[in-house]
Structures are given as C-alpha cells and as structure tokens.
mmCIF file of C-alpha atoms in Angstrom:
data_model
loop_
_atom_site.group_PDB
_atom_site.id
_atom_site.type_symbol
_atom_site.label_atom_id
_atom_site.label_comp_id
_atom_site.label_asym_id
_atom_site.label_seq_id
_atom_site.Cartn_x
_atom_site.Cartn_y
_atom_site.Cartn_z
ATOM 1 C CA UNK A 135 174.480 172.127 42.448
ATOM 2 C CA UNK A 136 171.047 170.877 44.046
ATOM 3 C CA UNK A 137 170.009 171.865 47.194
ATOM 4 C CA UNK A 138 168.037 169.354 49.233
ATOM 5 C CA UNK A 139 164.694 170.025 50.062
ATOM 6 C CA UNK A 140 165.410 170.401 53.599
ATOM 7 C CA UNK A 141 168.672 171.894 52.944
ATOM 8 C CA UNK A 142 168.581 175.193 53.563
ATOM 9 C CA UNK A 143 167.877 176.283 57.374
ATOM 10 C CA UNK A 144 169.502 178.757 59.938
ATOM 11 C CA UNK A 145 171.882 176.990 63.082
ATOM 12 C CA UNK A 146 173.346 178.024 65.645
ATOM 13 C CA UNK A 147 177.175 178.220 65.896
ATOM 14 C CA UNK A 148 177.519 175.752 68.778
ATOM 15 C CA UNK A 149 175.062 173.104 66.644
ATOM 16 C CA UNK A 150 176.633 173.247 63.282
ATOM 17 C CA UNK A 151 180.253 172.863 65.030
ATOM 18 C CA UNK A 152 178.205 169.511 66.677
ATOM 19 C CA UNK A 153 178.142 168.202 63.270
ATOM 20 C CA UNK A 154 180.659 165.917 61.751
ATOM 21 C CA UNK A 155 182.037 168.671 59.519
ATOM 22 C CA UNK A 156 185.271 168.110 57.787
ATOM 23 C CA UNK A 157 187.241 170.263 55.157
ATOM 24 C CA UNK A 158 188.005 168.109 51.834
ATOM 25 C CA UNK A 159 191.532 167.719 49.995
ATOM 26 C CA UNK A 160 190.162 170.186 47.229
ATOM 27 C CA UNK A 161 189.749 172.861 49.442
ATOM 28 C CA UNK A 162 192.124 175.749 49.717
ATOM 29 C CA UNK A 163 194.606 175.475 53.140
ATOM 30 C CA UNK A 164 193.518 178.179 55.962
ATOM 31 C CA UNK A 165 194.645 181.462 54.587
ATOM 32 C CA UNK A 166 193.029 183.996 57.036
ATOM 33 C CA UNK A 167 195.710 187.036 58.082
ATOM 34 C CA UNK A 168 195.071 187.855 61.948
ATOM 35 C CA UNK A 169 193.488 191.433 61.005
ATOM 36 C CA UNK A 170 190.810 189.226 59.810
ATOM 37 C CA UNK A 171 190.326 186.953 62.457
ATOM 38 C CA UNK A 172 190.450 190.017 64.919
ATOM 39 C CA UNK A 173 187.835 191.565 63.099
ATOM 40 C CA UNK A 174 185.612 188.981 63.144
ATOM 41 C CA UNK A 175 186.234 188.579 66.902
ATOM 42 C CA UNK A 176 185.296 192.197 67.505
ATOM 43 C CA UNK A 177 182.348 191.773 65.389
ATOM 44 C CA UNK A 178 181.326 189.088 67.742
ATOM 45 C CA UNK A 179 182.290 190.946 71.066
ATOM 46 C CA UNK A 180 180.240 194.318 69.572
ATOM 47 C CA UNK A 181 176.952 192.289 68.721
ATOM 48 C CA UNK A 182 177.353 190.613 72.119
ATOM 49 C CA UNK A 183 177.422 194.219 73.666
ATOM 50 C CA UNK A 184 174.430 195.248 71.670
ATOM 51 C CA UNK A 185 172.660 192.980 74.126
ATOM 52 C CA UNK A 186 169.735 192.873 71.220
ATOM 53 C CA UNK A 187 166.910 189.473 71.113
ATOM 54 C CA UNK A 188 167.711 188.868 67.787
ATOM 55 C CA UNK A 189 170.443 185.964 66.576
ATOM 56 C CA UNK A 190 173.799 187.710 65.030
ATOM 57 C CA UNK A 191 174.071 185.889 61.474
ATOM 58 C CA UNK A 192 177.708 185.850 60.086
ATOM 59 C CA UNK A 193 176.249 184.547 56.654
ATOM 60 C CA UNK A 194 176.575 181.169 54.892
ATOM 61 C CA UNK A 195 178.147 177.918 55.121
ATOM 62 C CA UNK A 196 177.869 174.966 52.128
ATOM 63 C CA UNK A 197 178.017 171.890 53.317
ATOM 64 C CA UNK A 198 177.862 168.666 50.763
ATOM 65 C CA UNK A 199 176.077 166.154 52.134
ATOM 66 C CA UNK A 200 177.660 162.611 51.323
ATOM 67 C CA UNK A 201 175.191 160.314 52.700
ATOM 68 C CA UNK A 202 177.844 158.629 54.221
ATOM 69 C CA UNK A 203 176.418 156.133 57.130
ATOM 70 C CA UNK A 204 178.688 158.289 59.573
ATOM 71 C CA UNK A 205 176.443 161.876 58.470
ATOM 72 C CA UNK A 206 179.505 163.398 57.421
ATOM 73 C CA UNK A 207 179.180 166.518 55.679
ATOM 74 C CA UNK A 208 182.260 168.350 53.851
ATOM 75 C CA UNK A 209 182.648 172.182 54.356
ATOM 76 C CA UNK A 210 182.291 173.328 50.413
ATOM 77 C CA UNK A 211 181.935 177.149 51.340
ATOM 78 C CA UNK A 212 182.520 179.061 54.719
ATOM 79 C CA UNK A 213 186.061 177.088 56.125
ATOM 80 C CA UNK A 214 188.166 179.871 56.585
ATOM 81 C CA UNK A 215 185.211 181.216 58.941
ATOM 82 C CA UNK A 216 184.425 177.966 60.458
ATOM 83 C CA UNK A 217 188.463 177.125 61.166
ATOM 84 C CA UNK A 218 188.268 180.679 62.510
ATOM 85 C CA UNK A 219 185.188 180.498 64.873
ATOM 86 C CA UNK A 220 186.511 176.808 65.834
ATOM 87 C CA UNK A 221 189.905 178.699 67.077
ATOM 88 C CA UNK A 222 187.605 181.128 69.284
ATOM 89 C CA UNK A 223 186.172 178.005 70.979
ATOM 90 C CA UNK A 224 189.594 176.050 72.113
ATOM 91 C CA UNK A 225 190.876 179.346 73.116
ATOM 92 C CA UNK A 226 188.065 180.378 74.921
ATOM 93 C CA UNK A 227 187.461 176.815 77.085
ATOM 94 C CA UNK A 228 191.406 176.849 77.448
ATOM 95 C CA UNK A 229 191.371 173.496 75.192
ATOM 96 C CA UNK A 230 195.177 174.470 73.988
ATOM 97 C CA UNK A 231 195.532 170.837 72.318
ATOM 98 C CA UNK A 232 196.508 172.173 68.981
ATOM 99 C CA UNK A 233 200.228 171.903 68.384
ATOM 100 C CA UNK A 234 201.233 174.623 67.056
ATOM 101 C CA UNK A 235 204.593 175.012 68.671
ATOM 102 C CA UNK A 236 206.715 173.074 65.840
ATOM 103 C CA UNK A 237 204.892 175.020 63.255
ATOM 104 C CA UNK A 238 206.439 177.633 60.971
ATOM 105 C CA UNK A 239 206.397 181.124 62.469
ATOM 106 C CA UNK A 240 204.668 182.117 58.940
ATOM 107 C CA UNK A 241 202.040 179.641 59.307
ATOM 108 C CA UNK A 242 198.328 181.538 59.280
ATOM 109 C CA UNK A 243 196.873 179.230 61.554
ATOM 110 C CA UNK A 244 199.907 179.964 63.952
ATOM 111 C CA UNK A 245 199.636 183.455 63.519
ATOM 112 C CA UNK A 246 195.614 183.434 63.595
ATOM 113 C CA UNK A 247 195.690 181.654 66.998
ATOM 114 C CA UNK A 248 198.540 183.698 68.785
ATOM 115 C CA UNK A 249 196.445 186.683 67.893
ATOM 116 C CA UNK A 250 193.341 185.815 69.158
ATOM 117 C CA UNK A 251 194.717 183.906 72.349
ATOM 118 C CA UNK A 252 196.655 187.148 72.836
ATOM 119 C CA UNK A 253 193.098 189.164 72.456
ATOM 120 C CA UNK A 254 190.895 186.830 74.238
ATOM 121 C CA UNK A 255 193.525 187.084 77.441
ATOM 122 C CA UNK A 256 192.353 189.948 78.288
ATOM 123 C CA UNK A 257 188.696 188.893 78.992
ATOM 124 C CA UNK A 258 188.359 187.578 82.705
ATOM 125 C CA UNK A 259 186.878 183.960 82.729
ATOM 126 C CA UNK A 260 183.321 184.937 83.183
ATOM 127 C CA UNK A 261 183.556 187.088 80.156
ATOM 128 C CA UNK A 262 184.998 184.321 78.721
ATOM 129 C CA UNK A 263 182.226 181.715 79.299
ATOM 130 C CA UNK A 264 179.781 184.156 78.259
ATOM 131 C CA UNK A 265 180.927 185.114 75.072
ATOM 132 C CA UNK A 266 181.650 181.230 74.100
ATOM 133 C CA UNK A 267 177.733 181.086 75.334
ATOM 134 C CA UNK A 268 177.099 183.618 72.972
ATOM 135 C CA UNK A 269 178.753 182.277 69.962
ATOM 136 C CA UNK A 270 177.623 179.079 70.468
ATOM 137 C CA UNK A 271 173.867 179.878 71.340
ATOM 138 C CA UNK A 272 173.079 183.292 70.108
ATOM 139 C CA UNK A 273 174.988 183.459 66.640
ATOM 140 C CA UNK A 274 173.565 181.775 63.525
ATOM 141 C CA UNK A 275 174.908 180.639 60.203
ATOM 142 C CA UNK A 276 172.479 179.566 57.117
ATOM 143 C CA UNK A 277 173.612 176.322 56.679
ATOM 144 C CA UNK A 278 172.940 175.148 52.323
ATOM 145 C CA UNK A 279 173.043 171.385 52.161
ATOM 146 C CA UNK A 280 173.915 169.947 48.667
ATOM 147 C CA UNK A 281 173.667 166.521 47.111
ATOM 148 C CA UNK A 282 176.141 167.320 44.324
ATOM 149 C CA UNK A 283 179.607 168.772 45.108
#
C-alpha cells in the first residue's frame, strides 16, 4: 500500500462524512452488535462531558483514493465505525429515511439503530443538536489516503 504524500491528515467527523465515501463489494457487511455501538455512543457523550479544548480522536479510517473525476474515495478500513457514527447523525437530526421496517429482526444494522434511537430518545432536542455539533465539529479521525487498494 502507498500512502499519498498528502495522505495522511486529521478531520473532523462532520468533514470526512462530507466526502463522497462509499463502502466497496469486498468489504465485509455491517457486523457491529448494539453493545458496541452503545459503547461508542457513551464514549462520545463522556468526552463531550469532559468539556476539554482538545479534539476527541476515535482512531483511523483508510480511504483508497480512485482518482475517479467524481473524488470518490472507498472506505478500506474504519466502516463498521463510520456506518456507526453515520447512524448517530440520522438519528440525531430525526432524518428516519432508512427503511428498516421490512428488514430481518436479526439484521445488525436493525438492531444497531433501534438501540441507539432508543438511547438517543432520551436526550431533549438541545442536547441533541449539541452533541451532533460535537461529533461533527469537535471529534477527529486520521484519515490515510492510498493510491493502491
């Protein structure tokens, strides 16, 4: 694998989720249990309460850069934590368009989703807004840019 020259920086949450990301037919399917996604939601909730000036980093991400004229980039490491933190964001700006309704009980996006909609209820809507402000703003990924899948 070669890293580009410029390929290796820190982003914010709400920037890299800007990006045309997508997840390519090699990868794995979403396999996160909801004990997982919970924790990293109460990771996120306890670094917001620490109320500290530095950004909360939840690690790396891999992106490989096909120099595709649309800038797409496909998600070679960090999905299951990107699906995840994506989740957070619909639930927490009440964007409910994923169907999930006809999917199988047993499905871990299903079950990742009812469990964080059910934990994010109980946050009032300004706690709401600013936690999705500080997810999007205040937490940071190192984002690796590749040339070579």
């Amino acid at each position: 694998m070669t890293i580009q020259a410029t390929g290796v920086s820190a982003i914010s949450i709400g920037d890299l989720l800007e990006q045309n990301l997508r997840i390519p037919q090699y990868q794995r399917p979403y396999s996160w249990q909801p004990a997982t996604a919970l924790q990293l939601l109460d990771d996120l909730r306890d670094a917001q309460a620490s109320k500290g000036q530095a950004p909360y980093v939840l690690g790396a991400v891999i992106l490989h850069d096909l120099h595709a004229p649309a800038g797409w980039l496909d998600v070679v490491d960090g999905q299951q934590r990107l699906l995840t933190l994506k989740m957070i964001f619909a639930i927490l700006q009440s964007d409910h368009a994923l169907a999930l309704d006809k999917a199988a009980d047993n499905n871990p996006v299903k079950l990742v989703w009812q469990a964080l909609e059910q934990k994010l209820a109980r946050l009032d809507g300004k706690g709401k807004d600013d936690l999705l402000d500080f997810i999007r703003t205040r937490c940071q990924l190192v984002r690796i840019v590749t040339d070579d899948v």
